Amino acid sequence: MRRNEVWVGAVILLSVVVAVAGSFWLRGYRLTGGTTTVEALFSGVGQLTDGASVKLRGVTIGRVNGIAVEPDGAAVRIGLAINAGLQLPADAAVLIAPESMFGDWGAEIVSRSAHPRLDFFQPADPEVLPGFAIADLSRLTATADQIAENLATITDRVEVAFTEETAANLRIVIENVGRVSEQVAELADAQIGAVEDLVENVRTSTNEVAQAAALATSTLGEVERLLSGGVVDSIVGDTRVTASEFRQLATDLRETTTGLATTLQFADSTLVRFERIGRELEAGEGTLAQLLADSTVAVQTQSVLMQLSLLLEDFRENPGRYVRLSIF
Amino acid sequence: MPGKTLDFVGATGRAAVRFAATVGEWGVLMQDTIRGLRAVRIWGKLVFEQMMRIGVDSVPIALFIAAFTGIVLALQASYTFTGAVPVYLVGSLVGKTMIIELGPVLTGLALAGRVGASIAAELGTMRVTEQIDALETMAYDPAAYLVLPRVLAGGVMFPAVTLLASALGIVAGWLTAIQLLDMSTPEFVRGLETFFVPFDVVFSVIKSFSFGLTVTSLGCFFGFRTRGGAAGVGRAATSAVVASSMVILVFDAFWAAVLL
């Protein structure tokens, strides 16, 4: 073998070894100790790249080994090549976040219960760890920019809406509010007097109620005394007798009312008759009507009555002229 | 005045035609070179010698440049990264810059000066002394005998030298960081790891491979078209270095735009 070939081969092999070994070393692969791979699902992974560090309690224990979107596009699955034999937390979850302001992201295995407010992506497979990506500064800045744009838009609109006319209207409104405030103050002053009167009345009423309560108390005492003295029993007996008498009176009254109804019916029929007689009188029908209507009849009647009167006097004075008694 | 304008326009046209013709001649030479791949018996025994000359013999100068580049990178990074910028980014800057940019480009430029000029001068001398004509007379394919071993050697050895140079540049930067700067090894390594992706190495290999092909093929091309004796050899060497350096920078931008 020629010397040239050895040198050339050495340089080439050395460069290949340097490149390959250096690449593996910089990617975190070490010959000492084995690794095991765990997987985690995220809704998004931000700027996490393959080979990013994986930490547990702040200590680097592995590297991100594989980032792929799930076939349904609903999540991102990442592989974590970590040191074999490490005991992870029982409720382990993976948190990915920027490690600095320069775009390098890292993953950290945490206890999910220590971060109850984070909305971890929940995988269906229990062997896959839930994951959550914390928003980076650029995303927050973008959100802040959006808020600033919205504020600028609002400011522009306010500027457009707030014209000289608006200012004048606002001044009028403020003046009106001032006047209303003054009126309200006056009304309040007036109402204060009324309220004072009301309070006085309430105080008076309270006193009267207190007096009434005292009177009621004494009355109730008297009632209690009466109840305890047996007077009420006699009152109840008298009331019972009175009630019986009222019941009898009611019966009599009911009967009287029944007779009264009959009398009223009779009176009604009598009045009907009187009405009919009246109509006949007005119509000039019947003897009485003729008597009333024809004065000669009355005169004749009067003369007949006079003659009858004379006849009676003559009969008294001379009964024999008119009566003959014979016994046999 | 119109005459001068026409002269300028005519000169521009002649330069464009000359440039196009040069590119065409280079294309023809590359075509002959590719065709010479079939003559393995001719170029096979010459490749290792060229690898030795182009690659192994260039390692010291490449490592020297890379080492001092790494030192300067670490110092300038620590000088720049003050205040809010964390110091571990010195490692990121040194590693990333050496692997994807300064390692391939500086190695390519250095080897363009050393290898490109050497090849152009050697082949130019052979041309002016009619050795190449003698080869053609003896039915040797000059492209397979002279160009192909050099181009293959350049394509293989440039990436190897570049990888070694980049690695040594990073090591030099690390030593500088821990000896001259207030940094620890874990901090520097953290910076190295933070932004490292394996594609950086692939990118470096692709760039340096293209640089190797460019430097060797342009050296061969300008050597082949040497005219005019010793002065022509000097011009050929100069042209090879200038053209190689320019094409290296153009390829550098091209690969960055295409692959990154």
XYZ file of C-alpha atoms in Angstrom:
588
model
C 0.000 0.000 0.000
C 1.410 3.302 -0.991
C 2.023 6.085 1.466
C -0.278 8.438 -0.426
C -3.187 6.106 -0.102
C -2.729 5.817 3.650
C -2.641 9.530 4.111
C -5.618 10.130 1.908
C -7.568 7.380 3.610
C -6.652 8.733 7.026
C -7.778 12.244 6.168
C -11.038 11.061 4.678
C -11.824 8.682 7.529
C -10.899 11.260 10.112
C -13.131 13.860 8.534
C -16.021 11.400 8.346
C -15.549 10.367 11.955
C -15.364 13.973 13.062
C -18.494 14.868 11.149
C -20.567 11.888 12.220
C -19.382 11.674 15.808
C -19.605 15.430 16.218
C -23.122 15.498 14.859
C -24.268 12.732 17.173
C -22.556 14.362 20.107
C -24.098 17.741 19.410
C -27.498 16.090 19.081
C -27.099 14.730 22.565
C -26.425 11.097 21.824
C -23.984 9.525 24.237
C -22.375 6.095 24.228
C -22.796 5.764 27.987
C -26.248 4.677 29.207
C -29.245 3.546 27.228
C -32.252 5.571 26.276
C -35.918 4.889 26.193
C -38.487 6.726 24.149
C -41.753 8.108 25.442
C -44.299 9.904 23.318
C -46.461 12.925 23.949
C -49.295 14.601 22.080
C -49.735 18.329 21.667
C -52.206 20.572 19.941
C -49.199 22.532 18.676
C -45.457 22.532 19.347
C -44.504 26.129 18.635
C -40.903 26.321 17.438
C -39.781 23.049 18.989
C -37.310 21.278 16.746
C -35.956 17.800 16.555
C -33.085 17.402 18.996
C -34.303 19.966 21.497
C -33.451 19.182 25.092
C -35.809 17.284 27.386
C -35.581 18.140 31.058
C -36.871 16.696 34.284
C -36.747 18.992 37.306
C -34.428 21.264 35.342
C -31.921 18.536 34.465
C -31.443 17.531 30.857
C -32.377 13.857 30.553
C -32.784 13.471 26.809
C -33.641 14.912 23.443
C -36.689 15.372 21.291
C -36.576 12.555 18.805
C -39.193 12.948 16.117
C -41.961 15.475 15.571
C -44.886 14.520 13.375
C -48.427 15.656 12.847
C -51.009 12.963 13.494
C -52.695 11.537 10.378
C -55.995 13.215 11.254
C -54.192 16.544 11.664
C -55.652 17.094 15.109
C -52.457 16.833 17.123
C -48.694 16.685 16.979
C -46.859 13.641 18.319
C -43.317 14.045 19.533
C -40.896 11.400 20.681
C -38.723 11.976 23.733
C -35.533 9.927 23.915
C -34.701 10.059 27.599
C -32.270 8.245 29.836
C -33.407 4.711 30.570
C -34.378 3.838 34.107
C -35.653 7.251 35.103
C -38.794 7.233 37.218
C -41.189 9.788 35.781
C -43.987 11.388 37.842
C -47.170 9.325 38.109
C -49.195 12.021 36.371
C -46.401 12.983 34.009
C -47.082 15.516 31.300
C -44.847 17.345 28.876
C -44.547 21.095 28.801
C -42.758 22.755 25.916
C -41.699 26.362 26.111
C -39.031 28.752 24.890
C -35.781 28.365 26.764
C -34.610 31.818 25.843
C -35.585 34.799 23.749
C -33.628 33.477 20.781
C -35.969 30.831 19.467
C -34.580 27.748 21.179
C -37.382 25.669 22.623
C -37.191 22.804 25.033
C -39.439 20.180 26.569
C -39.820 19.473 30.256
C -41.524 16.519 31.883
C -43.652 17.827 34.725
C -46.320 16.646 37.093
C -49.662 17.543 35.612
C -51.194 18.242 39.003
C -48.609 20.970 39.507
C -50.096 22.866 36.563
C -53.875 22.620 36.984
C -54.599 25.689 34.876
C -52.844 24.466 31.751
C -55.048 22.847 29.139
C -52.971 19.782 28.328
C -53.861 17.829 25.212
C -55.405 14.610 26.452
C -54.391 11.552 24.397
C -56.625 8.519 24.209
C -53.698 6.158 24.721
C -52.641 6.120 28.401
C -49.068 5.306 27.368
C -48.819 8.652 25.577
C -48.173 11.669 27.756
C -50.388 14.752 27.548
C -48.637 17.854 26.324
C -49.014 21.599 26.348
C -47.082 24.323 24.533
C -46.662 27.655 26.257
C -47.020 30.644 23.960
C -43.737 32.245 23.109
C -42.887 35.896 23.297
C -43.453 36.457 19.606
C -46.998 35.119 19.853
C -47.677 37.312 22.864
C -46.197 40.219 20.990
C -48.418 39.467 18.019
C -51.427 39.421 20.308
C -50.331 42.703 21.820
C -49.965 44.116 18.331
C -53.485 43.013 17.505
C -54.792 44.640 20.672
C -52.911 47.801 19.781
C -54.448 47.783 16.312
C -57.903 47.355 17.788
C -57.248 50.218 20.169
C -56.075 52.336 17.273
C -59.244 51.511 15.365
C -61.371 52.423 18.363
C -59.427 55.633 18.784
C -59.973 56.491 15.138
C -63.668 55.829 15.460
C -63.892 57.932 18.602
C -62.010 60.660 16.820
C -64.456 60.470 13.930
C -67.465 60.405 16.211
C -66.247 63.155 18.552
C -66.853 66.202 16.410
C -67.456 69.822 17.405
C -71.158 69.110 17.377
C -70.617 66.185 19.728
C -68.629 68.417 22.038
C -71.376 71.035 21.995
C -73.971 68.366 22.705
C -71.851 67.038 25.506
C -71.569 70.520 26.962
C -75.346 70.878 26.832
C -75.749 67.485 28.424
C -73.348 68.440 31.173
C -75.210 71.667 31.773
C -78.483 69.771 31.877
C -77.016 67.308 34.284
C -75.909 70.249 36.435
C -79.368 71.718 36.441
C -80.887 68.346 37.199
C -78.439 67.949 40.037
C -79.449 71.294 41.460
C -83.106 70.361 41.197
C -82.431 67.060 42.803
C -80.620 68.872 45.609
C -83.554 71.204 46.083
C -85.933 68.302 46.030
C -83.768 66.530 48.525
C -83.818 69.574 50.786
C -87.589 69.714 50.510
C -87.880 66.051 51.092
C -85.704 66.337 54.127
C -88.407 68.553 55.800
C -91.090 66.125 54.752
C -89.056 63.266 56.024
C -88.583 65.066 59.308
C -92.354 65.553 59.554
C -92.818 61.958 58.648
C -90.374 60.942 61.297
C -92.231 63.069 63.823
C -95.508 61.524 62.775
C -94.026 58.117 63.003
C -92.749 58.959 66.442
C -96.211 60.181 67.475
C -97.836 57.147 65.943
C -95.400 54.984 67.727
C -96.305 56.565 71.006
C -99.982 56.133 70.249
C -99.445 52.586 69.285
C -97.566 52.130 72.505
C -100.466 53.616 74.413
C -102.911 51.450 72.480
C -100.761 48.477 73.212
C -100.851 49.388 76.905
C -104.616 49.792 76.749
C -104.915 46.524 74.889
C -102.789 44.924 77.507
C -105.012 46.218 80.282
C -108.114 45.227 78.311
C -106.788 41.805 77.807
C -106.088 41.676 81.516
C -109.646 42.675 82.220
C -110.866 40.076 79.772
C -108.739 37.523 81.430
C -110.111 38.567 84.772
C -113.641 38.313 83.481
C -112.938 34.945 82.003
C -111.558 33.767 85.236
C -114.597 35.216 87.215
C -117.431 33.276 85.452
C -119.153 36.392 84.147
C -118.686 35.256 80.665
C -120.566 32.050 81.347
C -123.652 34.015 82.391
C -123.221 36.250 79.360
C -123.057 33.205 77.155
C -126.247 31.835 78.810
C -128.068 35.101 78.318
C -126.836 35.202 74.791
C -128.169 31.693 74.244
C -131.635 32.746 75.550
C -131.518 35.892 73.463
C -130.604 33.846 70.448
C -133.551 31.556 71.077
C -135.843 34.536 71.323
C -134.351 35.951 68.158
C -134.995 32.615 66.490
C -138.671 32.733 67.582
C -138.932 36.315 66.488
C -137.500 35.324 63.145
C -140.097 32.567 62.821
C -142.884 35.008 63.615
C -141.490 37.514 61.277
C -141.262 34.868 58.539
C -144.971 34.047 59.107
C -145.859 37.707 59.175
C -143.962 38.145 56.013
C -145.960 35.320 54.442
C -149.262 37.054 55.486
C -147.922 40.275 54.305
C -147.295 38.689 50.926
C -150.914 37.488 50.776
C -152.100 40.955 51.791
C -149.944 42.459 49.142
C -151.414 40.126 46.540
C -154.901 41.059 47.693
C -153.974 44.715 47.605
C -152.645 44.231 44.136
C -155.882 42.685 42.926
C -157.855 45.434 44.709
C -155.776 48.070 43.088
C -156.333 46.352 39.759
C -160.015 46.569 40.367
C -159.761 50.162 41.444
C -157.842 50.849 38.297
C -160.441 49.179 36.175
C -163.223 51.137 38.016
C -161.254 54.297 37.453
C -160.947 53.579 33.760
C -164.727 52.899 33.613
C -165.357 56.088 35.473
C -163.223 58.006 33.069
C -164.953 56.295 30.212
C -168.336 57.115 31.667
C -169.399 53.539 31.901
C -171.533 52.149 34.699
C -173.987 53.690 37.143
C -171.465 55.440 39.263
C -169.869 57.018 36.233
C -173.206 58.168 34.983
C -173.936 59.492 38.393
C -170.741 61.392 38.402
C -171.005 62.452 34.863
C -174.696 63.493 34.891
C -175.523 66.239 37.425
C -179.267 65.719 37.041
C -178.979 62.282 38.424
C -177.242 63.728 41.392
C -179.908 66.347 41.805
C -182.571 63.748 41.476
C -180.811 61.581 43.894
C -180.488 64.418 46.298
C -184.186 65.144 46.008
C -184.966 61.465 46.490
C -182.846 61.489 49.525
C -184.626 64.517 50.829
C -187.949 62.883 50.222
C -186.742 59.785 51.947
C -185.638 61.844 54.830
C -189.045 63.454 55.002
C -190.619 60.084 54.727
C -188.584 58.738 57.588
C -189.452 61.664 59.769
C -193.046 61.149 58.914
C -192.741 57.503 59.636
C -191.336 58.236 63.029
C -193.992 60.643 63.783
C -196.792 58.706 62.272
C -195.908 55.056 62.181
C -199.528 54.046 62.182
C -199.914 55.588 58.838
C -197.582 53.156 57.447
C -197.791 50.115 59.756
C -200.810 48.169 60.770
C -200.584 45.825 63.663
C -203.168 43.158 64.220
C -202.874 40.371 66.614
C -205.602 38.551 65.394
C -18.686 61.001 -28.873
C -20.972 58.602 -30.730
C -17.864 56.764 -31.832
C -16.680 56.294 -28.243
C -20.110 55.097 -27.245
C -20.083 52.596 -30.032
C -16.605 51.479 -28.995
C -17.844 50.945 -25.417
C -20.878 49.014 -26.597
C -18.691 46.997 -28.927
C -16.213 46.247 -26.148
C -19.037 45.118 -23.901
C -20.324 42.875 -26.641
C -16.898 41.411 -27.269
C -16.451 40.766 -23.547
C -19.813 39.053 -23.354
C -19.004 36.900 -26.355
C -15.588 36.117 -24.922
C -17.157 35.196 -21.586
C -19.718 32.992 -23.293
C -16.981 31.381 -25.350
C -14.918 30.770 -22.226
C -17.879 29.173 -20.501
C -18.440 27.109 -23.597
C -14.823 25.970 -23.671
C -15.076 25.044 -19.994
C -18.215 23.110 -20.821
C -16.463 21.259 -23.607
C -13.597 20.373 -21.269
C -16.057 19.106 -18.659
C -17.800 17.094 -21.325
C -14.480 15.499 -22.275
C -13.761 14.917 -18.598
C -17.053 13.149 -18.020
C -16.464 11.120 -21.125
C -13.057 10.186 -19.698
C -14.742 8.476 -16.728
C -14.789 5.323 -18.831
C -10.965 5.267 -18.917
C -10.592 4.108 -15.361
C -7.241 2.534 -16.072
C -5.908 5.947 -16.991
C -7.143 8.071 -14.146
C -7.583 5.432 -11.447
C -3.937 5.202 -10.525
C -3.576 8.990 -10.535
C -6.428 9.917 -8.217
C -4.725 9.100 -4.930
C -1.711 11.124 -5.900
C -3.951 14.105 -6.613
C -5.871 13.517 -3.413
C -2.603 13.664 -1.583
C -1.537 16.861 -3.274
C -4.898 18.562 -3.260
C -6.258 17.299 0.027
C -3.699 15.990 2.451
C -1.087 18.561 1.590
C -3.705 21.297 2.020
C -4.779 20.205 5.487
C -2.213 22.286 7.392
C -3.084 25.557 5.723
C -6.811 24.810 6.021
C -6.493 23.974 9.713
C -4.370 27.017 10.336
C -6.952 29.293 8.777
C -9.813 27.546 10.552
C -8.146 27.651 13.948
C -7.579 31.355 13.848
C -11.004 31.903 12.400
C -12.497 30.056 15.370
C -10.455 32.116 17.793
C -11.495 35.364 16.171
C -15.129 34.287 16.083
C -15.179 33.514 19.788
C -13.477 36.776 20.694
C -15.681 38.906 18.469
C -18.809 37.108 19.631
C -17.984 37.705 23.276
C -17.207 41.309 22.388
C -20.568 41.669 20.665
C -22.714 39.660 23.070
C -22.863 41.999 25.992
C -25.803 42.877 28.132
C -28.993 41.062 27.274
C -27.503 38.451 24.957
C -26.568 35.287 26.880
C -22.931 34.297 26.686
C -23.672 30.715 25.698
C -24.597 32.029 22.247
C -20.844 32.356 21.640
C -20.842 28.589 21.190
C -23.831 28.826 18.855
C -22.174 31.488 16.760
C -18.841 29.720 16.533
C -20.381 26.335 15.728
C -22.990 27.470 13.281
C -20.703 29.879 11.477
C -17.812 27.471 11.199
C -19.937 24.573 9.954
C -22.161 26.223 7.404
C -20.193 29.253 6.267
C -16.660 30.045 7.228
C -15.373 26.489 7.224
C -16.348 25.709 3.620
C -15.803 29.183 2.210
C -12.466 29.953 3.816
C -11.192 26.486 3.078
C -12.416 26.820 -0.496
C -10.761 30.203 -0.941
C -7.540 29.002 0.622
C -7.461 25.940 -1.557
C -8.403 28.001 -4.565
C -5.228 29.946 -4.011
C -3.105 26.934 -3.289
C -4.641 24.164 -5.389
C -6.180 26.191 -8.192
C -3.037 28.135 -8.849
C -0.952 24.981 -8.600
C -3.072 23.068 -11.085
C -3.265 25.973 -13.521
C 0.467 26.531 -13.371
C 1.249 22.857 -13.749
C -1.093 22.261 -16.656
C -0.212 25.617 -18.183
C 3.420 24.674 -18.157
C 2.532 21.371 -19.745
C 0.583 23.226 -22.369
C 3.290 25.742 -23.242
C 5.902 22.994 -23.257
C 3.606 20.980 -25.507
C 3.430 18.026 -23.139
C -0.323 17.985 -23.502
C 0.049 17.967 -27.234
C 2.378 15.018 -26.826
C -0.233 13.174 -24.822
C -2.772 13.747 -27.549
C -0.220 12.555 -30.051
C 0.216 9.354 -28.052
C -3.572 8.880 -28.081
C -3.830 9.654 -24.397
C -6.962 11.473 -23.471
C -5.647 14.586 -21.685
C -8.989 15.115 -19.950
C -8.944 11.607 -18.504
C -5.256 11.729 -17.721
C -4.895 15.261 -16.381
C -8.288 16.738 -15.536
C -10.369 13.887 -14.223
C -8.020 12.790 -11.395
C -7.707 16.373 -10.183
C -11.438 17.079 -10.349
C -12.291 13.831 -8.584
C -9.649 14.450 -5.978
C -10.930 17.960 -5.433
C -14.537 16.753 -5.124
C -13.582 14.174 -2.521
C -10.895 15.969 -0.562
C -12.413 19.440 -0.303
C -15.288 18.194 1.920
C -12.880 16.145 4.029
C -10.544 19.053 4.557
C -13.463 21.358 5.189
C -14.924 19.079 7.869
C -11.591 18.868 9.630
C -11.127 22.601 9.369
C -14.595 23.288 10.751
C -14.034 20.910 13.641
C -10.712 22.487 14.467
C -12.244 25.958 14.212
C -14.885 24.977 16.763
C -12.269 23.489 19.041
C -10.214 26.654 18.755
C -13.274 28.715 19.557
C -14.025 26.522 22.559
C -10.456 26.814 23.862
C -10.611 30.547 23.392
C -13.939 30.742 25.213
C -12.774 28.844 28.266
C -9.252 30.278 28.405
C -9.644 33.871 27.352
C -13.315 34.504 28.039
C -15.393 34.120 31.177
C -17.121 30.986 29.908
C -17.332 27.391 30.966
C -17.272 24.307 28.789
C -20.952 23.462 29.522
C -21.980 26.941 28.472
C -20.088 26.687 25.213
C -21.404 23.186 24.547
C -24.943 24.312 25.320
C -24.568 27.003 22.712
C -23.207 24.483 20.245
C -26.084 22.098 20.845
C -28.850 24.654 20.948
C -28.993 25.552 17.281
C -27.187 22.577 15.769
C -29.020 20.471 13.199
C -27.374 17.598 11.294
C -28.286 19.179 8.000
C -25.664 21.823 8.735
C -22.988 19.184 8.158
C -24.689 17.991 4.977
C -24.924 21.562 3.804
C -21.231 22.061 4.478
C -20.322 18.898 2.550
C -22.464 19.921 -0.425
C -20.906 23.368 -0.549
C -17.344 22.153 -0.206
C -17.912 19.436 -2.797
C -19.077 22.049 -5.286
C -16.113 24.254 -4.335
C -13.712 21.368 -4.928
C -15.133 20.682 -8.362
C -15.054 24.377 -9.184
C -11.462 25.029 -8.071
C -9.975 21.968 -9.736
C -11.965 22.229 -12.960
C -11.206 25.940 -13.347
C -7.528 25.302 -12.565
C -7.420 22.622 -15.224
C -9.362 24.788 -17.672
C -7.124 27.830 -17.348
C -4.040 25.599 -17.489
C -5.272 23.922 -20.646
C -5.820 27.220 -22.455
C -2.500 28.729 -21.447
C -0.729 30.594 -24.179
C 2.466 32.564 -24.338
C 5.124 30.852 -22.320
C 5.977 31.618 -18.701
C 3.955 34.835 -18.658
C 0.981 32.902 -19.923
C 1.429 30.408 -17.138
C 1.394 33.195 -14.586
C -1.740 34.687 -16.118
C -3.371 31.299 -16.147
C -2.623 30.768 -12.465
C -3.951 34.211 -11.621
C -7.063 33.733 -13.702
C -7.688 30.365 -12.093
C -7.473 31.788 -8.583
C -9.613 34.826 -9.368
C -12.220 32.850 -11.232
C -12.312 30.127 -8.605
C -12.728 32.651 -5.787
C -15.539 34.421 -7.596
C -17.340 31.202 -8.431
C -16.921 29.980 -4.847
C -18.656 33.087 -3.553
C -21.375 32.785 -6.184
C -21.936 29.146 -5.271
C -21.952 30.101 -1.598
C -24.873 32.423 -2.158
C -26.515 29.957 -4.516
C -26.478 27.077 -2.043
C -27.632 29.322 0.779
C -30.566 30.432 -1.309
C -31.404 26.949 -2.506
C -30.807 24.773 0.535
C -31.420 26.973 3.583
